[in-house]
Tab-separated table of C-alpha atoms in Angstrom:
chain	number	residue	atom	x	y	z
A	1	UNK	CA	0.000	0.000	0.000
A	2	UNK	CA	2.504	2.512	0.866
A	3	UNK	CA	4.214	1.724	-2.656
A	4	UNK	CA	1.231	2.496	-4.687
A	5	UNK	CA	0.657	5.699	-2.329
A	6	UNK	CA	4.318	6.318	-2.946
A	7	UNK	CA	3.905	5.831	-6.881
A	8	UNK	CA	0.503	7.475	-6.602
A	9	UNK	CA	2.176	11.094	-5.397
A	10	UNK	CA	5.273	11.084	-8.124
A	11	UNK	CA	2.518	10.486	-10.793
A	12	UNK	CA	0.731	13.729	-9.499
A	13	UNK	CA	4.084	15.857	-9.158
A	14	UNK	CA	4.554	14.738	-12.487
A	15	UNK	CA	1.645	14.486	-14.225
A	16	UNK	CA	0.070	18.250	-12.894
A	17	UNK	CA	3.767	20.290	-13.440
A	18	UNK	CA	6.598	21.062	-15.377
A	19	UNK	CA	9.064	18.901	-13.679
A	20	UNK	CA	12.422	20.011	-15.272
A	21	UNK	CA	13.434	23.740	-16.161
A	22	UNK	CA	16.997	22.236	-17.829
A	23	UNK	CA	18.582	19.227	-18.550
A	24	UNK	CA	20.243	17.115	-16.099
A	25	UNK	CA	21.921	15.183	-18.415
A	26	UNK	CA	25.875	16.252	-19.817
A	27	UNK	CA	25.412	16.835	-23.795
A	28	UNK	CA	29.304	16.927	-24.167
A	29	UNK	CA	29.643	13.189	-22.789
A	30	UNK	CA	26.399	11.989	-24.629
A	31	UNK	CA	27.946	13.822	-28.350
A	32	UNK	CA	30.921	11.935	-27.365
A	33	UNK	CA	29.648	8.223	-27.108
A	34	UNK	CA	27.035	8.748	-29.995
A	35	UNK	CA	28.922	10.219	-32.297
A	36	UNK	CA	26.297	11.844	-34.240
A	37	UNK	CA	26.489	12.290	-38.221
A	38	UNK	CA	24.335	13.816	-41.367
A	39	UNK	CA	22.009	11.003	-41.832
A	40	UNK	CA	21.511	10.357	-38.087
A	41	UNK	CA	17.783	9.626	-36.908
A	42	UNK	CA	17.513	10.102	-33.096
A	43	UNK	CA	14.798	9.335	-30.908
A	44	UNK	CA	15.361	10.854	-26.981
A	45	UNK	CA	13.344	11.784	-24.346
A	46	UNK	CA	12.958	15.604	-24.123
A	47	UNK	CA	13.640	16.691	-20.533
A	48	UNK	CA	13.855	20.239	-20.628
A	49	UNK	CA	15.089	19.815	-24.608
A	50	UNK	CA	18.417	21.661	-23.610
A	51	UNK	CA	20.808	18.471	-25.001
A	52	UNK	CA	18.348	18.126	-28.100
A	53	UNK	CA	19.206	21.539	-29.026
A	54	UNK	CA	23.247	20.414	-28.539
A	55	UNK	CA	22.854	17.105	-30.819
A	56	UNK	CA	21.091	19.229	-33.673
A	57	UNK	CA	24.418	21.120	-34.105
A	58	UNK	CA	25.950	18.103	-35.164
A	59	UNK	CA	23.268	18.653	-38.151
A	60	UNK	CA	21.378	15.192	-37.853
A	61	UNK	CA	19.098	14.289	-40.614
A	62	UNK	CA	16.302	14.687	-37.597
A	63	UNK	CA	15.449	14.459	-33.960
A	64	UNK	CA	12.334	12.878	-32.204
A	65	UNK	CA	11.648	14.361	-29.003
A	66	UNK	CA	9.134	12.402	-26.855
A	67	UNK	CA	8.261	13.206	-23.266
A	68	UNK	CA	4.967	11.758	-21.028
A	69	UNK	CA	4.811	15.755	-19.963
A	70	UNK	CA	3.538	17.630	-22.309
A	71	UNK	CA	4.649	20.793	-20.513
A	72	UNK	CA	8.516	19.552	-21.651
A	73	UNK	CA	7.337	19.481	-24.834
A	74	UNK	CA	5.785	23.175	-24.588
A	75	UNK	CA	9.408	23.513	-23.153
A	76	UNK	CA	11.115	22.452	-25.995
A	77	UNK	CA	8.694	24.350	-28.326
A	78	UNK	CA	9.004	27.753	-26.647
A	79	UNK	CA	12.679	27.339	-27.247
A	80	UNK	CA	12.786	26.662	-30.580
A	81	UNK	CA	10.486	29.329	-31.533
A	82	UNK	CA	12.977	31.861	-30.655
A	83	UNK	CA	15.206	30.309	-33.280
A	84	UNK	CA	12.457	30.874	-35.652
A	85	UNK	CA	12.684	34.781	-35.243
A	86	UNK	CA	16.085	35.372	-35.354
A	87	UNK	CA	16.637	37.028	-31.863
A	88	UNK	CA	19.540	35.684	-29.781
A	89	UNK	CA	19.478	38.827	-27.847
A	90	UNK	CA	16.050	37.255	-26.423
A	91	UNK	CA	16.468	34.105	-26.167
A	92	UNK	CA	19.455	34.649	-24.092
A	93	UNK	CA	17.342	37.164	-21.357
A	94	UNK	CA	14.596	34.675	-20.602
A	95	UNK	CA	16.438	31.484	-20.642
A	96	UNK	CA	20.208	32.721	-20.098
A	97	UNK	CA	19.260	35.253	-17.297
A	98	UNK	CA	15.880	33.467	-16.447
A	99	UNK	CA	13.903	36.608	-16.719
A	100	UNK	CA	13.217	39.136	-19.732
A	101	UNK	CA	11.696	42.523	-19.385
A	102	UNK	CA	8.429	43.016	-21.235
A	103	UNK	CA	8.346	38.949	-21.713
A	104	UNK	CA	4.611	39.374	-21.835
A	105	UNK	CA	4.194	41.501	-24.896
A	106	UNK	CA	7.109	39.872	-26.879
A	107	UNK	CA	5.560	36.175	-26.360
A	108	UNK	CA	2.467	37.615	-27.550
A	109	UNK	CA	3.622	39.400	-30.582
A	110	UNK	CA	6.279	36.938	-31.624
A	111	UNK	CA	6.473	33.781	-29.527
A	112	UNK	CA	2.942	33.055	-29.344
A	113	UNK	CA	2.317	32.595	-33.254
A	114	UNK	CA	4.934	30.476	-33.817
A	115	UNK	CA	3.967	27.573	-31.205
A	116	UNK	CA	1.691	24.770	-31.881
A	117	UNK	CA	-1.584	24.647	-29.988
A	118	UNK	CA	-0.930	22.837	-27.204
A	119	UNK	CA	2.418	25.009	-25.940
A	120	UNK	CA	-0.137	27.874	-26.430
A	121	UNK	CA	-2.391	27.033	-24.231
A	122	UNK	CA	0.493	26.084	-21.612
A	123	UNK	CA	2.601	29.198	-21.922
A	124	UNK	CA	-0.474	31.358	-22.012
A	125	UNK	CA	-0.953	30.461	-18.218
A	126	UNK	CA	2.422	30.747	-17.099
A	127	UNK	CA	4.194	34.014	-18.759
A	128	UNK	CA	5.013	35.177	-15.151
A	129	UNK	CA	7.836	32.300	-14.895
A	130	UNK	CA	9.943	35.141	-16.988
A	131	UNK	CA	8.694	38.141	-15.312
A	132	UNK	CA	11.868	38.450	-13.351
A	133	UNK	CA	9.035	39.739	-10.212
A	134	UNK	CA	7.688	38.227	-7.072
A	135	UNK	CA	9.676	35.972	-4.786
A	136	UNK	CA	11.018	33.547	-7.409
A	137	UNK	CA	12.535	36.173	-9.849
A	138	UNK	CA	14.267	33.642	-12.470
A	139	UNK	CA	12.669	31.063	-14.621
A	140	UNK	CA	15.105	28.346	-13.032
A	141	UNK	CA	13.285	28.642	-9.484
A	142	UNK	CA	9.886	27.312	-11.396
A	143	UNK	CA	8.984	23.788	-12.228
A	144	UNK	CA	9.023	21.318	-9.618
A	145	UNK	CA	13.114	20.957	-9.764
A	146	UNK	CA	13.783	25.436	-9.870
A	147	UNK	CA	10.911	25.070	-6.329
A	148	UNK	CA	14.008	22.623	-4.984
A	149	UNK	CA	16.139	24.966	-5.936
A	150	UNK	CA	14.748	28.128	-4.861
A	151	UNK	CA	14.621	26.261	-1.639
A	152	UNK	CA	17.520	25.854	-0.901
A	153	UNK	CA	18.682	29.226	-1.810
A	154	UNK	CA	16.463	30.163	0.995
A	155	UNK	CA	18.701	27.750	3.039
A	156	UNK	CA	22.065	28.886	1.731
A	157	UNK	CA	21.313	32.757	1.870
A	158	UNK	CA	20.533	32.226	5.551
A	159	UNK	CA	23.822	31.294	6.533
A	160	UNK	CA	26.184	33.805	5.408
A	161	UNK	CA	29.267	32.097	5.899
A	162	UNK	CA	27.832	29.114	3.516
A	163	UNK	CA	26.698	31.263	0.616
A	164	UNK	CA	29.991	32.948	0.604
A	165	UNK	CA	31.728	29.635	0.409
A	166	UNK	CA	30.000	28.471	-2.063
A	167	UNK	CA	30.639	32.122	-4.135
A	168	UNK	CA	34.136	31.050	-3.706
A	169	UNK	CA	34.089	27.371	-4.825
A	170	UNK	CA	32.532	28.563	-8.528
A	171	UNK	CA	35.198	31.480	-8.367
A	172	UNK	CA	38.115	28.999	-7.409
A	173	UNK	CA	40.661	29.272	-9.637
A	174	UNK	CA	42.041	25.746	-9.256
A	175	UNK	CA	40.873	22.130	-9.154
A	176	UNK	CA	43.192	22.063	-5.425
A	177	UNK	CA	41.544	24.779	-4.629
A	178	UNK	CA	38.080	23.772	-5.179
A	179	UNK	CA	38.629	20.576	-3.549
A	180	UNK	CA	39.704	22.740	-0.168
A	181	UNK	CA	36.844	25.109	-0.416
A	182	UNK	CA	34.444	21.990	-0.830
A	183	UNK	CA	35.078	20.138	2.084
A	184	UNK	CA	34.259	23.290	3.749
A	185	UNK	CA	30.876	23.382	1.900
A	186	UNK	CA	30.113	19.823	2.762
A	187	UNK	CA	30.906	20.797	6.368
A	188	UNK	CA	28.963	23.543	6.574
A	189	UNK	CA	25.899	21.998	4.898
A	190	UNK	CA	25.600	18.728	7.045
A	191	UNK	CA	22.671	18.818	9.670
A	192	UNK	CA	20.214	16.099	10.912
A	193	UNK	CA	17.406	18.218	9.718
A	194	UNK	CA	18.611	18.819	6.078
A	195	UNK	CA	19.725	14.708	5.569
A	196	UNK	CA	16.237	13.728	6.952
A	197	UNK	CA	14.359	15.769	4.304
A	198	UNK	CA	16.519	14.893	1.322
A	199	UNK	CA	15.588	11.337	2.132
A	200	UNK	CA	12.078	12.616	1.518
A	201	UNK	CA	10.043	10.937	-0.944
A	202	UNK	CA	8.175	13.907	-2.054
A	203	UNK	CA	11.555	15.746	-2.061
A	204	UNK	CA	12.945	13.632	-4.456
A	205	UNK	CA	9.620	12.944	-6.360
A	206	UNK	CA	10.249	16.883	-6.472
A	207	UNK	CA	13.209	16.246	-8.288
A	208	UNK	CA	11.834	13.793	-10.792
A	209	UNK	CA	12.954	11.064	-8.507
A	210	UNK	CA	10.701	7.993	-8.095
A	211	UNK	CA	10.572	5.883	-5.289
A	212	UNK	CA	11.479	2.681	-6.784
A	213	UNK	CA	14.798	5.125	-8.576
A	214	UNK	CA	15.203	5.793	-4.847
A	215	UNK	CA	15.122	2.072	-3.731
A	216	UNK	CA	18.299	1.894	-6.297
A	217	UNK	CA	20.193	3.312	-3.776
A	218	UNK	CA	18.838	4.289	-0.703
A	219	UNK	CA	19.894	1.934	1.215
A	220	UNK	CA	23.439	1.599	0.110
A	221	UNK	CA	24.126	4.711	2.083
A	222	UNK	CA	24.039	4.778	5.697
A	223	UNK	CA	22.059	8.394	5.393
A	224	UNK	CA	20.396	7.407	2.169
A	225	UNK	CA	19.774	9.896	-0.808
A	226	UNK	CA	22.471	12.958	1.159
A	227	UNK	CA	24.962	9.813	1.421
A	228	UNK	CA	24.446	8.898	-2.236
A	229	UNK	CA	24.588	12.512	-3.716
A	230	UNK	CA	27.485	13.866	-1.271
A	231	UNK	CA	29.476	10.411	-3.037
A	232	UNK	CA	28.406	11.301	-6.260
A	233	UNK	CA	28.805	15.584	-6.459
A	234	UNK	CA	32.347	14.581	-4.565
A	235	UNK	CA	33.850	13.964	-8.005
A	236	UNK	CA	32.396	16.415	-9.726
A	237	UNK	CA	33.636	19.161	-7.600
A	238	UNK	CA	36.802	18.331	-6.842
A	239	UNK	CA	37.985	16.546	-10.080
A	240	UNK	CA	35.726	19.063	-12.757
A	241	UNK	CA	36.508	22.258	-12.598
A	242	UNK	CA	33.451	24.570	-11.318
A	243	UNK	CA	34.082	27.536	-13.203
A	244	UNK	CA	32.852	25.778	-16.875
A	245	UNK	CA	29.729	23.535	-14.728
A	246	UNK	CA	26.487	25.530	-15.895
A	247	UNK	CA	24.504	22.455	-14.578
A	248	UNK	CA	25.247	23.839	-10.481
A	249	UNK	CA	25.992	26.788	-11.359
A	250	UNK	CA	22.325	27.660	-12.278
A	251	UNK	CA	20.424	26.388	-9.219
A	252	UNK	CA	23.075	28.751	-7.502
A	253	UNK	CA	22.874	31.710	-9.145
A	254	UNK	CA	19.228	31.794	-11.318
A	255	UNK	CA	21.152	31.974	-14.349
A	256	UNK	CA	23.719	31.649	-16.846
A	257	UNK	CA	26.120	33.876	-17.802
A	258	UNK	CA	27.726	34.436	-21.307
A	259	UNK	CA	30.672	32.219	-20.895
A	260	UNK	CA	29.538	29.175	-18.731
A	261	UNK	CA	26.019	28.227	-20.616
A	262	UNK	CA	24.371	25.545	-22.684
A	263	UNK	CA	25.700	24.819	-26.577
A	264	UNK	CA	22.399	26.510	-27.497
A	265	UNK	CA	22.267	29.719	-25.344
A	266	UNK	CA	25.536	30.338	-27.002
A	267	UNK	CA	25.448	33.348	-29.767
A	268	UNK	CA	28.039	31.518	-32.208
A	269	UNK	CA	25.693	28.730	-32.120
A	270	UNK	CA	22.518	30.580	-33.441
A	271	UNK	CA	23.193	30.847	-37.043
A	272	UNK	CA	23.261	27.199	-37.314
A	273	UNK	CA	20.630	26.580	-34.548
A	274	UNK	CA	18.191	28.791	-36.382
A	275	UNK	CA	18.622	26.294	-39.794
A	276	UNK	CA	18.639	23.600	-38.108
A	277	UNK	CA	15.396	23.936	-35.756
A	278	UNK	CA	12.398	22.358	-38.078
A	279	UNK	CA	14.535	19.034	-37.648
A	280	UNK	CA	13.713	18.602	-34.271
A	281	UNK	CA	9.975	17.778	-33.491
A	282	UNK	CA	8.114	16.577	-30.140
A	283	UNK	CA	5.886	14.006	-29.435
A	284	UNK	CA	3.551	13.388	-25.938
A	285	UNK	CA	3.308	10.255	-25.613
A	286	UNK	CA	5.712	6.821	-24.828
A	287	UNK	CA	8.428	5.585	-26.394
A	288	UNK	CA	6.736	2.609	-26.949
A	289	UNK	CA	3.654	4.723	-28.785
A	290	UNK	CA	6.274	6.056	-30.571
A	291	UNK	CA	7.678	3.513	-32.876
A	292	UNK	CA	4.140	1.868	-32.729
A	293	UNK	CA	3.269	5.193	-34.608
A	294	UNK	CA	6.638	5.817	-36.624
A	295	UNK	CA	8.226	2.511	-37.063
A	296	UNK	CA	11.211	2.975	-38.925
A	297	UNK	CA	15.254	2.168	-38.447
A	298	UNK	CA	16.184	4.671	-36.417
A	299	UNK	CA	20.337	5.388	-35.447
A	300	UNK	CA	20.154	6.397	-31.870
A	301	UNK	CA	18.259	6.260	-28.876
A	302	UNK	CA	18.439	8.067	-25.742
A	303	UNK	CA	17.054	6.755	-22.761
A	304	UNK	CA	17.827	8.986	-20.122
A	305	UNK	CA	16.539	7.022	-16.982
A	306	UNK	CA	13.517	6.124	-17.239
A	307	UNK	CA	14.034	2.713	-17.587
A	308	UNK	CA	14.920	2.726	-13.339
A	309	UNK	CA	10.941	3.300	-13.014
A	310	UNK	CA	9.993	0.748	-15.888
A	311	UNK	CA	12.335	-2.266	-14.584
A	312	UNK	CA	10.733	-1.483	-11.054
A	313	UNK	CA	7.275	-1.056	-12.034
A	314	UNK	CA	6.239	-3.166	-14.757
A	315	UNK	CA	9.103	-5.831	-16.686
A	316	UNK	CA	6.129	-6.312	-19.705
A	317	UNK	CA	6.434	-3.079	-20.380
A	318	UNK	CA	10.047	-2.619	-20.279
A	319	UNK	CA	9.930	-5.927	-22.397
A	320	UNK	CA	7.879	-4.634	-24.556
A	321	UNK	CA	10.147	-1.173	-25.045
A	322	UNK	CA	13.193	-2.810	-25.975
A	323	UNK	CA	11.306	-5.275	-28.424
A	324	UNK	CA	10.408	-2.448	-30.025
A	325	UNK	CA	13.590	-0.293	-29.877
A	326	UNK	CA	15.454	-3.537	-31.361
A	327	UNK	CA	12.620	-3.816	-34.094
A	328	UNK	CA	12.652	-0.021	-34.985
A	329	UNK	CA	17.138	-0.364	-34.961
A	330	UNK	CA	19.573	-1.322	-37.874
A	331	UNK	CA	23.023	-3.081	-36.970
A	332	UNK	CA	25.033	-0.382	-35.282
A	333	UNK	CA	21.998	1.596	-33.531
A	334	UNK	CA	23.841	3.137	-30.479
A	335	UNK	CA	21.280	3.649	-27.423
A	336	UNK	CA	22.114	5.556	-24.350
A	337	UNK	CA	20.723	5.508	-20.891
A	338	UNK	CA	21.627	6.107	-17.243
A	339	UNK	CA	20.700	4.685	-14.402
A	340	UNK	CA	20.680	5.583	-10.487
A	341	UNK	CA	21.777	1.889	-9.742
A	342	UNK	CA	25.838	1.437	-9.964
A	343	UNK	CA	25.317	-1.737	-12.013
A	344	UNK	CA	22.219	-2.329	-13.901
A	345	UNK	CA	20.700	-5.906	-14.212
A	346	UNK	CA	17.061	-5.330	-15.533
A	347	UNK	CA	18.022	-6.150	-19.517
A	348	UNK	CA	16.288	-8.872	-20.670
A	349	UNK	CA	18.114	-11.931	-22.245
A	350	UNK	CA	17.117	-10.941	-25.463
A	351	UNK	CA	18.416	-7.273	-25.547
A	352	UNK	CA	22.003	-8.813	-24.021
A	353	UNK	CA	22.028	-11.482	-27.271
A	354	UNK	CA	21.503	-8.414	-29.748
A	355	UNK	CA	23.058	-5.608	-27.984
A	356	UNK	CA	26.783	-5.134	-26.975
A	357	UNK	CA	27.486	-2.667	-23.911
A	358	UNK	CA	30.649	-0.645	-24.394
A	359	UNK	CA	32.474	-0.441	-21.069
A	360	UNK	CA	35.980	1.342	-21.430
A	361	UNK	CA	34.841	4.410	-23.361
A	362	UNK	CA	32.173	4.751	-21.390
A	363	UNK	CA	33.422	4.447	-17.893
A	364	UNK	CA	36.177	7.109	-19.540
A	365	UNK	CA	33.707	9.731	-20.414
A	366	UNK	CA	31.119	9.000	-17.178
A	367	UNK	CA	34.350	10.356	-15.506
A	368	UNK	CA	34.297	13.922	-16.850
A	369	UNK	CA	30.116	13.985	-16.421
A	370	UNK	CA	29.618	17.486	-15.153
A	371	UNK	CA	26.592	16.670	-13.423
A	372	UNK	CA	27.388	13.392	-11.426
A	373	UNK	CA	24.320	12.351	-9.864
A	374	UNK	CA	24.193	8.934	-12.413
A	375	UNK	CA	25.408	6.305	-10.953
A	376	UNK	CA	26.190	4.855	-14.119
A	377	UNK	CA	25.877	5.189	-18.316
A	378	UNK	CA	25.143	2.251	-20.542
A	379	UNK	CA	25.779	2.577	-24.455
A	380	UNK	CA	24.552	-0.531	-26.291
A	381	UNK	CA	25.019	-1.006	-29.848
A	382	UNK	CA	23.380	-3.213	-31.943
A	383	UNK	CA	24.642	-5.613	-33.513
């Protein structure tokens, strides 16, 4: 009973918000295992569409966003229409600095028309996200994952010795020096209260965490989810250096600045952006629906980590996703996916007789993943 409650709350979170503001996911480490060409045909999941934007300047032939949420897909939409109208200048102030000045008129007069129905009727109900006003005054403090963060912004701007810390790990010069500065951080953050609500489950259901993604790990750690992501963030702060890591250094600050910012907020990237944006389209619905829908021999796959919940929640259904994935893939198909759990043993026999998992390259690239709260990456390729 206290699963399906469990299960019953993530499915509200997620099925009555927009979960994810931004990707969580490192586009330089995916590029790099999927090596993506001309007459690529990729099929992801669309997050926040931040990393579909970064594959489509490898010029694929085109790119299949699919999401459950419709409000990522309104996302993805809202971002591409500002490739549409030729205005980096804008795009940059509403999703570089989280907030643009007279938003409301300019999605009206230019946004607006250039969105299919559905974002529409989404973005027409929640303009004040860029209003740069009231207590959340950046884009990146909405959504389910910016109210986490805006939370504990609270937290850290209440203790004035932490927030300066942290000002001086992102300003830290050195990857010696960051490593000093964040055993400070990790210091100063510890208390009983703070590691009983991360272990949470509507915190991390918050987070676009389910409980049976939580189960993956939980109790590895002798204080659960704050054990699992102090090990995992470890790495990335003290052996990444902080200065280039947009993916922290947004929930920090409410924004991105010029030089540390996705491949798509950048201005040299427009230009080709702007040609390439009618390859990319969205879909709300499964993967599964998907190729059901569109069969056809597609060249990659992205998984993301969805496959956690699946394995956990219903195997016929994760069965019936990979027969479909292998169906819908030629010989060489790569397919990515991460996963919470350190070792993942949920394929089914089939998959491991048609797919090979690369292991050096990968564990070699997980290394430099800016974000670090994977346990693990899998790329299989068909064969």
């Amino acid at each position: 009973m206290r699963q399906k409650i469990q299960n019953w709350v993530f499915r509200k979170i997620h099925g009555n918000n927009l979960v994810y503001n931004t990707c969580w996911e490192d586009p330089r480490c995916d590029k790099e295992l999927l090596h993506l060409e001309e007459e690529s045909e990729v099929v992801m999941i669309t997050s926040a569409g931040c990393n579909a934007l970064s594959y489509l300047l490898e010029c694929p032939a085109r790119i299949h966003c699919i999401d459950m949420n419709p409000r990522q897909n309104a996302l993805l939409e809202l971002k591409k229409a500002f490739f549409k109208i030729d205005s980096h200048h804008h795009l940059f102030e509403c999703f570089g600095k989280g907030k643009m000045k007279g938003f409301r008129h300019f999605y009206k007069d230019y946004l607006r028309p250039r969105l299919p129905l559905s974002a529409q009727k989404y973005w027409d109900q929640h303009l004040r996200y860029f209003n740069g006003k009231g207590l959340r005054r950046s884009f990146y403090f909405y959504g389910t994952s910016g109210l986490i963060a805006w939370l504990a912004n609270i937290y850290i701007k209440n203790k004035q010795h932490l927030n300066t810390t942290i000002q001086q790990f992102f300003q830290a010069t050195s990857l010696e020096q960051q490593a000093q500065i964040y055993q400070r951080i990790e210091q100063l953050l510890y208390s009983k209260l703070l590691v009983w609500t991360m272990n949470r489950h509507a915190v991390m259901s918050l987070a676009g965490v389910p409980k049976s993604q939580q189960q993956l790990f939980i109790h590895d750690y002798e204080n659960g989810t704050w054990d699992f992501l102090k090990a995992c963030t470890g790495h990335v702060f003290t052996n990444l250096p902080a200065q280039e890591n947009y993916f922290w250094r947004v929930y920090f600050q409410g924004f991105y600045t010029q030089d540390c910012c996705p491949e798509y907020l950048e201005e040299a990237n427009f230009k080709t952006l702007s040609k390439e944006i009618d390859k990319v389209n969205t879909y709300t619905t499964t993967i599964t629906q998907f190729l059901k829908d569109n069969p056809k021999q597609y060249s990659h796959f992205v998984l993301l980590d969805h496959q956690d919940w699946l394995a956990e929640n219903s195997e016929a259904a994760l069965c019936e996703e990979w027969e479909l994935i292998l169906k819908n893939s030629r010989k060489g198909t790569k397919i990515l996916l991460r996963s919470a759990a350190e070792r993942v043993d949920f394929f089914p026999d089939f998959v491991l007789e048609k797919v090979k998992f690369e292991k050096e390259l990968v564990e070699a690239v997980h290394w430099n993943d800016r974000v670090g709260t994977y346990a693990s990456t899998y790329l299989g390729i068909v064969q």
